[in-house]
Coordinates of C-alpha atoms and ligand atoms in Angstrom, one line a residue:
M417 CA -29.8 -48.9 -46.0
T418 CA -27.5 -48.6 -43.4
R419 CA -24.0 -48.6 -43.9
T420 CA -21.3 -50.6 -43.0
A421 CA -17.5 -49.9 -41.6
V422 CA -15.2 -52.6 -41.2
V423 CA -12.1 -52.0 -38.8
T424 CA -8.7 -54.2 -38.6
G425 CA -7.1 -54.6 -35.2
A426 CA -10.1 -53.8 -33.0
S427 CA -8.8 -55.7 -30.3
S428 CA -7.4 -53.1 -28.5
G429 CA -6.6 -50.0 -28.2
I430 CA -7.1 -47.7 -31.6
G431 CA -9.0 -50.5 -33.5
A432 CA -11.5 -50.7 -30.2
A433 CA -11.8 -47.2 -29.7
T434 CA -12.6 -46.7 -33.2
A435 CA -14.8 -49.2 -33.6
R436 CA -17.4 -48.3 -30.8
R437 CA -17.2 -44.4 -31.9
L438 CA -18.0 -46.1 -35.6
A439 CA -21.4 -48.1 -33.8
A440 CA -21.6 -44.5 -32.2
E441 CA -22.2 -42.6 -35.5
G442 CA -24.5 -45.4 -36.6
F443 CA -22.1 -47.6 -38.6
D444 CA -23.0 -51.2 -39.0
V445 CA -19.7 -52.2 -37.6
V446 CA -17.5 -55.2 -38.5
I447 CA -14.2 -56.0 -36.4
G448 CA -11.1 -58.4 -36.9
A449 CA -8.5 -59.4 -35.2
R450 CA -6.3 -62.4 -33.8
R451 CA -7.2 -62.8 -30.4
M452 CA -11.2 -63.4 -30.2
E453 CA -11.9 -63.2 -26.5
R454 CA -11.0 -60.2 -26.5
L455 CA -11.9 -58.8 -30.4
R456 CA -16.0 -60.3 -28.6
A457 CA -15.4 -58.2 -26.0
V458 CA -14.8 -55.0 -27.7
A459 CA -18.2 -56.1 -30.3
D460 CA -21.0 -57.5 -28.0
P461 CA -21.2 -54.0 -26.0
I462 CA -22.0 -52.2 -29.3
G463 CA -23.5 -54.9 -31.3
A464 CA -20.8 -55.1 -33.5
R465 CA -19.4 -58.4 -35.6
A466 CA -16.8 -60.2 -34.9
L467 CA -14.6 -61.8 -37.4
P468 CA -10.5 -63.7 -37.3
L469 CA -8.7 -61.9 -39.7
D470 CA -5.0 -62.4 -39.2
V471 CA -3.5 -59.9 -42.1
T472 CA -0.4 -61.4 -42.8
D473 CA -2.7 -64.4 -44.0
G474 CA -3.7 -63.8 -47.3
A475 CA -6.6 -67.2 -46.4
S476 CA -7.6 -65.5 -42.9
V477 CA -7.7 -61.8 -45.4
E478 CA -10.0 -64.3 -47.6
A479 CA -12.2 -65.6 -45.7
F480 CA -12.4 -62.3 -43.6
C481 CA -13.8 -60.1 -46.3
G482 CA -15.7 -63.3 -47.6
Q483 CA -18.4 -62.6 -44.7
L484 CA -19.0 -59.1 -45.9
E485 CA -21.9 -57.9 -47.3
R486 CA -21.4 -54.8 -48.3
C487 CA -18.4 -52.7 -46.9
D488 CA -19.0 -48.6 -47.2
V489 CA -16.0 -47.9 -45.0
L490 CA -12.8 -49.6 -44.4
V491 CA -10.5 -48.4 -41.4
N492 CA -7.0 -50.4 -42.1
N493 CA -5.6 -49.9 -38.4
A494 CA -4.0 -53.8 -38.2
G495 CA -0.4 -53.4 -37.2
G496 CA 2.2 -51.7 -34.6
A497 CA 5.8 -52.2 -34.2
I498 CA 8.5 -54.8 -33.2
G499 CA 12.0 -53.0 -31.0
R500 CA 14.1 -50.4 -30.8
D501 CA 17.1 -52.2 -32.4
P502 CA 19.2 -49.4 -34.2
I503 CA 20.1 -50.3 -37.7
A504 CA 23.3 -52.2 -36.9
T505 CA 21.4 -54.8 -34.0
A506 CA 18.2 -55.0 -35.5
H507 CA 16.4 -58.6 -36.7
V508 CA 15.8 -59.0 -40.0
D509 CA 12.3 -61.4 -38.5
D510 CA 11.2 -58.1 -37.1
W511 CA 11.3 -55.7 -39.6
Q512 CA 9.6 -58.2 -41.7
A513 CA 6.7 -58.7 -39.5
M514 CA 5.9 -55.3 -39.1
Y515 CA 6.8 -54.8 -43.2
D516 CA 4.2 -58.1 -43.4
S517 CA 1.5 -56.5 -40.8
N518 CA 1.6 -52.3 -41.3
V519 CA 2.1 -52.8 -45.4
L520 CA 1.2 -56.2 -47.0
G521 CA -1.0 -56.6 -44.5
L522 CA -3.2 -52.6 -46.0
L523 CA -2.4 -54.4 -49.6
R524 CA -4.3 -57.4 -48.7
V525 CA -7.2 -56.3 -46.8
T526 CA -7.7 -53.0 -48.9
Q527 CA -7.2 -54.9 -52.2
T528 CA -9.8 -58.1 -51.2
L529 CA -12.3 -55.2 -49.6
L530 CA -12.5 -52.3 -52.8
P531 CA -14.9 -54.0 -55.0
K532 CA -17.3 -53.8 -52.4
L533 CA -15.9 -50.7 -51.2
R534 CA -16.7 -49.1 -54.9
S535 CA -20.2 -50.7 -55.3
S536 CA -20.7 -49.4 -51.9
G537 CA -21.1 -45.8 -54.6
D538 CA -19.6 -43.9 -51.7
G539 CA -16.9 -46.3 -50.6
H540 CA -13.7 -44.4 -47.9
V541 CA -10.0 -46.2 -47.0
V542 CA -8.8 -45.4 -44.2
V543 CA -5.3 -46.1 -43.1
V544 CA -3.9 -45.3 -39.8
A545 CA 0.4 -44.8 -40.4
S546 CA 2.0 -42.7 -37.1
I547 CA 3.8 -39.7 -37.5
A548 CA 6.4 -42.6 -37.3
A549 CA 5.8 -42.5 -41.9
L550 CA 6.8 -38.7 -41.6
E551 CA 9.6 -39.1 -39.4
P552 CA 12.7 -41.7 -39.1
Y553 CA 13.8 -41.2 -35.6
P554 CA 17.1 -43.2 -33.6
G555 CA 16.1 -47.0 -33.1
G556 CA 12.5 -46.9 -35.6
G557 CA 14.5 -48.1 -38.6
G558 CA 11.7 -50.4 -39.4
Y559 CA 8.8 -49.1 -37.9
N560 CA 9.8 -45.9 -40.3
A561 CA 10.4 -48.0 -43.6
A562 CA 7.1 -49.9 -42.3
K563 CA 5.0 -47.1 -42.1
A564 CA 7.2 -44.9 -44.4
G565 CA 5.7 -47.6 -46.9
A566 CA 1.4 -47.9 -45.3
R567 CA 2.1 -44.1 -46.6
A568 CA 3.8 -44.8 -50.2
V569 CA 0.4 -46.9 -50.9
T570 CA -2.1 -44.7 -49.5
Q571 CA -1.0 -41.7 -51.5
V572 CA -0.5 -43.9 -54.6
L573 CA -4.2 -45.4 -53.7
R574 CA -5.3 -41.8 -53.8
Q575 CA -4.7 -40.7 -57.3
E576 CA -5.4 -44.4 -59.1
L577 CA -9.0 -44.0 -57.0
L578 CA -9.4 -41.0 -58.4
G579 CA -12.6 -40.2 -60.2
E580 CA -14.2 -43.0 -58.3
P581 CA -16.1 -42.9 -55.2
V582 CA -13.6 -43.9 -53.4
R583 CA -12.1 -41.1 -50.8
V584 CA -8.9 -42.6 -48.5
T585 CA -7.5 -40.6 -45.5
E586 CA -4.4 -40.8 -44.0
I587 CA -4.7 -40.8 -40.2
D588 CA -1.4 -39.7 -38.6
P589 CA -0.9 -40.3 -35.0
G590 CA 1.9 -38.6 -32.1
M591 CA 1.9 -40.6 -28.9
V592 CA -0.7 -42.6 -28.1
E593 CA -1.2 -44.6 -25.0
T594 CA -2.4 -48.3 -26.0
E595 CA -1.3 -52.1 -26.3
F596 CA 1.6 -50.6 -28.7
S597 CA 4.2 -50.0 -26.8
V598 CA 3.8 -53.4 -25.0
V599 CA 4.0 -55.2 -28.1
R600 CA 7.2 -52.8 -29.0
F601 CA 9.1 -54.3 -26.1
R602 CA 7.7 -57.7 -26.6
G603 CA 5.8 -57.9 -22.9
D604 CA 8.5 -55.4 -21.1
E605 CA 5.2 -53.9 -18.7
Q606 CA 7.7 -51.2 -17.9
A607 CA 9.9 -50.1 -20.8
A608 CA 6.7 -49.1 -22.3
A609 CA 4.9 -47.6 -18.7
A610 CA 8.8 -45.1 -19.4
V611 CA 7.5 -44.2 -22.9
Y612 CA 3.9 -42.4 -21.6
E613 CA 6.0 -40.9 -18.2
G614 CA 5.4 -37.6 -17.0
M615 CA 3.5 -36.8 -20.6
T616 CA 0.1 -36.5 -21.0
P617 CA -0.3 -38.6 -24.5
L618 CA -3.6 -39.1 -26.8
T619 CA -6.4 -41.5 -25.5
P620 CA -7.4 -44.0 -28.7
D621 CA -10.7 -42.1 -28.1
D622 CA -8.7 -38.6 -29.7
V623 CA -7.7 -40.6 -33.0
A624 CA -11.0 -42.6 -33.1
D625 CA -12.5 -39.2 -33.0
A626 CA -10.0 -37.8 -36.1
I627 CA -11.2 -40.8 -37.0
A628 CA -15.2 -40.0 -37.4
W629 CA -14.7 -37.0 -38.0
A630 CA -13.1 -37.7 -41.8
V631 CA -15.9 -40.5 -43.0
T632 CA -18.4 -38.3 -41.9
R633 CA -17.7 -35.0 -44.0
P634 CA -19.7 -35.0 -47.0
S635 CA -19.1 -37.1 -49.0
H636 CA -17.2 -34.7 -52.0
V637 CA -14.5 -33.8 -48.9
N638 CA -11.4 -35.9 -49.4
V639 CA -9.9 -34.9 -45.7
D640 CA -6.6 -36.6 -47.5
Q641 CA -3.8 -36.6 -44.2
L642 CA -4.4 -35.4 -40.4
V643 CA -1.2 -35.1 -38.1
L644 CA -3.2 -35.5 -34.9
M645 CA -0.6 -35.0 -31.7
A646 CA -0.3 -34.8 -27.8
R647 CA -0.1 -30.9 -26.5
D648 CA 3.6 -32.0 -25.3
Q649 CA 5.3 -34.0 -28.0
Y650 CA 6.4 -32.1 -32.0
G651 CA 7.0 -34.7 -34.5
A652 CA 8.5 -38.4 -33.5
K653 CA 11.5 -37.2 -31.1
Q654 CA 11.0 -33.4 -29.1
V655 CA 8.5 -34.7 -26.2
H656 CA 8.0 -32.4 -22.8
R657 CA 8.3 -34.7 -19.5
R658 CA 7.2 -33.1 -16.5
R659 CA 8.6 -34.3 -13.3
S660 CA 7.1 -35.9 -10.3
Ligands
NAP1462 P1 -2.8 -52.2 -30.0 O1 -3.2 -51.7 -28.2 O2 -1.8 -53.0 -29.7 O3 -3.2 -52.0 -31.1 C1 -2.6 -53.3 -32.4 C2 -4.8 -54.3 -32.6 O4 -3.6 -54.7 -34.4 C3 -4.5 -54.7 -32.4 O5 -6.2 -55.1 -32.0 C4 -4.0 -56.4 -32.6 O6 -5.4 -57.4 -32.9 C5 -4.2 -55.4 -34.4 N1 -3.5 -56.6 -34.9 C6 -1.9 -57.1 -34.5 N2 -1.1 -57.6 -35.7 C7 -2.2 -57.9 -36.6 C8 -2.4 -59.1 -37.2 N3 -1.8 -59.7 -37.9 N4 -4.1 -59.0 -37.7 C9 -5.1 -58.4 -37.1 N5 -4.9 -57.8 -36.0 C10 -3.5 -57.5 -35.7 O7 -1.6 -50.6 -30.8 P2 -2.3 -49.5 -31.7 O8 -1.7 -48.2 -31.0 O9 -4.1 -49.1 -31.4 O10 -2.2 -50.1 -32.5 C11 -3.2 -49.3 -33.7 C12 -2.3 -48.4 -34.6 O11 -1.9 -47.3 -34.7 C13 -1.5 -49.7 -35.3 O12 -1.4 -49.7 -36.8 C14 0.0 -48.8 -34.9 O13 0.9 -48.8 -35.7 C15 -0.4 -47.4 -35.6 N6 -0.6 -46.0 -34.7 C16 -0.2 -46.5 -33.1 C17 0.9 -44.8 -32.0 C18 0.7 -45.1 -30.5 O14 1.4 -44.1 -30.2 N7 0.3 -46.3 -30.3 C19 1.1 -43.9 -32.7 C20 0.5 -44.2 -34.4 C21 0.3 -45.2 -35.4 P3 -4.2 -58.7 -32.3 O15 -3.3 -59.0 -31.7 O16 -5.8 -59.6 -31.1 O17 -4.6 -59.5 -34.1

């Protein structure tokens, strides 16, 4: 029997790379995101199923999960940051949007798929949080709070599922070059490019590799947390940049 892996937010970046890698590992892969054209472009070459999903919308989550026959691995990856404003001038709307996707989205999808994860007999929930969950930094307030929230949910879930056949893994990457910064800076490509200037960030494949490793350990082994950083980065605030 082929195991099914579900990846949220797989129309780009870490989610797309994870979908490709889990398909290569032999999983039946089901992916969700809002941009269907982009999602199909990821799914088609790897024989995955692409289904519309907005993790901030309960009805969309229900419809997505309702189309799955089984779920052995769930990678909660959908999310991201909006803005780099200091708390003094931060926008409540941005914070609400970040909380909705990174924390409540995690709750909505995990809660809905938990019966299938349990009945698989060997389920695995992976949460893509961030170094931002572990180390707050100026201008990161809303994202730090949201990812710290996602981390708390992950740790609670791990304890609540003790004794059940469902593993829970938190993945905390540092800087990964994806569309993350373009989204964070509201489409400003120049501001996004500056984030990675003079340093070598992680690639989405590096993170997918860590996720694939965690979900292919023997089923009695739970990888609780993996913190993954570029060699040029230490923690959330120190980056070594080479001058050109
Ligand atoms: P990305 O390239 O911008 O990908 C984000 C993905 O999330 C997209 O596929 C997007 O798809 C999806 N998404 C966003 N909101 C969604 C929603 N409401 N419903 C469903 N899907 C949604 O960025 P990424 O770096 O790969 O980010 C993936 C995860 O890694 C995020 O949780 C992010 O916070 C985390 N992370 C990133 C970094 C980094 O440096 N890049 C570091 C640590 C953690 P649609 O827009 O098509 O819906």
